[in-house]
Amino acid sequence: MSTRIDRANALLQKTLQQILHSQMNDPRIDDFVGVSKVEVSPDFRHCKVKIAFTDGKYERANVVLEVLKKSEGFIKHKLSEMLDMPKLPKLEFIFDKNLQNALRVDELLKKINIPSLEENGENDE
């Protein structure tokens, strides 16, 4: 991926995060909703915005995504005020399951309760 696209992704992610947390007045968009990744197309026409939930309440994902889709015009207007881009891409909001999957794996590993090497009396010496 080009440096130009990487910079655009980083800038869009940071700006979208700011908009979600300081400009949106919808109580369904709270501090536990975050922008985990942004992928803008090479022609800057489309942008996938991956949304993650840090509180583990994934059942509300569809509601939050619907709110964001309906607020796309507002979000793009705020982006145009905050960024100097010739054309803003079409935003596509997607639920990012990576954080959910990582937390689930961590939870399962804790349930297994594997004893450490020190508890077994083994060491590397």
Short mmCIF file of C-alpha atoms in Angstrom, two decimals:
data_model
loop_
_atom_site.label_atom_id
_atom_site.label_comp_id
_atom_site.label_asym_id
_atom_site.label_seq_id
_atom_site.Cartn_x
_atom_site.Cartn_y
_atom_site.Cartn_z
CA MET A 1 0.00 0.00 0.00
CA SER A 2 1.26 3.47 -0.76
CA THR A 3 2.37 5.98 1.82
CA ARG A 4 -0.34 8.35 0.62
CA ILE A 5 -3.09 5.84 1.35
CA ASP A 6 -1.52 4.89 4.69
CA ARG A 7 -1.47 8.56 5.73
CA ALA A 8 -5.07 9.01 4.59
CA ASN A 9 -6.15 5.91 6.55
CA ALA A 10 -4.45 7.14 9.72
CA LEU A 11 -5.84 10.66 9.38
CA LEU A 12 -9.37 9.44 8.64
CA GLN A 13 -9.27 7.01 11.57
CA LYS A 14 -8.14 9.70 14.00
CA THR A 15 -10.67 12.23 12.72
CA LEU A 16 -13.58 9.77 12.69
CA GLN A 17 -12.73 8.79 16.26
CA GLN A 18 -12.87 12.47 17.26
CA ILE A 19 -16.21 12.94 15.51
CA LEU A 20 -17.76 9.89 17.18
CA HIS A 21 -16.68 10.96 20.64
CA SER A 22 -17.09 14.72 20.53
CA GLN A 23 -19.55 15.59 17.75
CA MET A 24 -22.18 12.84 17.82
CA ASN A 25 -24.98 13.52 20.30
CA ASP A 26 -26.51 10.07 20.11
CA PRO A 27 -26.36 8.20 23.46
CA ARG A 28 -25.91 4.89 21.59
CA ILE A 29 -22.48 6.11 20.43
CA ASP A 30 -20.54 6.10 23.69
CA ASP A 31 -16.88 5.91 24.72
CA PHE A 32 -16.90 2.14 24.23
CA VAL A 33 -17.49 2.50 20.48
CA GLY A 34 -14.27 3.03 18.58
CA VAL A 35 -12.82 3.11 15.10
CA SER A 36 -10.42 0.17 14.99
CA LYS A 37 -9.36 0.40 11.35
CA VAL A 38 -9.96 2.48 8.23
CA GLU A 39 -9.33 1.22 4.70
CA VAL A 40 -9.67 3.81 1.95
CA SER A 41 -9.68 2.59 -1.65
CA PRO A 42 -6.81 3.67 -3.94
CA ASP A 43 -9.14 6.00 -5.85
CA PHE A 44 -10.44 7.55 -2.58
CA ARG A 45 -14.06 6.85 -3.54
CA HIS A 46 -14.83 4.27 -0.84
CA CYS A 47 -13.78 3.85 2.74
CA LYS A 48 -14.39 0.87 5.03
CA VAL A 49 -14.63 1.99 8.65
CA LYS A 50 -14.31 -0.88 11.10
CA ILE A 51 -16.08 -0.29 14.39
CA ALA A 52 -15.09 -2.12 17.59
CA PHE A 53 -16.75 -2.29 21.00
CA THR A 54 -14.36 -2.25 23.94
CA ASP A 55 -17.02 -2.99 26.57
CA GLY A 56 -17.87 -6.44 25.22
CA LYS A 57 -21.51 -5.53 24.50
CA TYR A 58 -21.57 -6.80 20.93
CA GLU A 59 -25.32 -7.38 20.85
CA ARG A 60 -25.79 -3.67 20.17
CA ALA A 61 -23.54 -3.75 17.09
CA ASN A 62 -26.41 -3.70 14.58
CA VAL A 63 -28.05 -0.73 16.29
CA VAL A 64 -24.81 1.28 16.40
CA LEU A 65 -23.97 0.45 12.79
CA GLU A 66 -27.46 1.54 11.71
CA VAL A 67 -27.04 4.84 13.59
CA LEU A 68 -23.69 5.42 11.89
CA LYS A 69 -25.08 4.58 8.44
CA LYS A 70 -27.95 7.02 8.92
CA SER A 71 -25.48 9.66 10.18
CA GLU A 72 -23.11 9.33 7.21
CA GLY A 73 -24.09 12.74 5.82
CA PHE A 74 -23.44 14.44 9.16
CA ILE A 75 -20.15 12.59 9.61
CA LYS A 76 -18.97 13.49 6.10
CA HIS A 77 -19.91 17.14 6.72
CA LYS A 78 -17.80 17.15 9.89
CA LEU A 79 -14.95 15.41 8.03
CA SER A 80 -15.04 18.11 5.35
CA GLU A 81 -14.76 20.79 8.07
CA MET A 82 -11.84 19.04 9.78
CA LEU A 83 -9.86 17.72 6.81
CA ASP A 84 -8.51 19.23 3.64
CA MET A 85 -9.44 16.52 1.14
CA PRO A 86 -10.61 17.27 -2.39
CA LYS A 87 -13.31 14.60 -2.24
CA LEU A 88 -14.58 12.60 0.70
CA PRO A 89 -15.10 8.86 0.19
CA LYS A 90 -18.36 6.98 0.67
CA LEU A 91 -18.24 5.58 4.20
CA GLU A 92 -19.10 1.95 4.84
CA PHE A 93 -19.35 1.05 8.52
CA ILE A 94 -18.49 -2.55 9.41
CA PHE A 95 -18.45 -4.38 12.75
CA ASP A 96 -14.86 -5.41 13.55
CA LYS A 97 -15.03 -8.88 15.08
CA ASN A 98 -11.26 -9.12 15.70
CA LEU A 99 -11.44 -7.59 19.19
CA GLN A 100 -14.44 -9.76 20.04
CA ASN A 101 -12.60 -12.88 18.88
CA ALA A 102 -9.44 -11.97 20.81
CA LEU A 103 -11.41 -11.42 24.02
CA ARG A 104 -13.19 -14.75 23.51
CA VAL A 105 -9.90 -16.61 23.02
CA ASP A 106 -8.50 -14.95 26.15
CA GLU A 107 -11.60 -15.98 28.09
CA LEU A 108 -11.30 -19.59 26.90
CA LEU A 109 -7.60 -19.73 27.77
CA LYS A 110 -8.35 -18.54 31.31
CA LYS A 111 -10.92 -21.33 31.71
CA ILE A 112 -8.40 -24.00 30.72
CA ASN A 113 -6.20 -23.14 33.74
CA ILE A 114 -2.92 -24.57 32.49
CA PRO A 115 -0.37 -24.73 35.34
CA SER A 116 2.81 -22.75 34.82
CA LEU A 117 6.22 -24.43 34.57
CA GLU A 118 7.11 -23.25 38.08
CA GLU A 119 4.04 -24.99 39.55
CA ASN A 120 5.08 -28.28 37.91
CA GLY A 121 8.53 -28.07 39.48
CA GLU A 122 10.13 -27.82 36.05
CA ASN A 123 12.58 -25.18 35.03
CA ASP A 124 14.83 -24.50 32.06
CA GLU A 125 18.13 -25.18 33.90
#
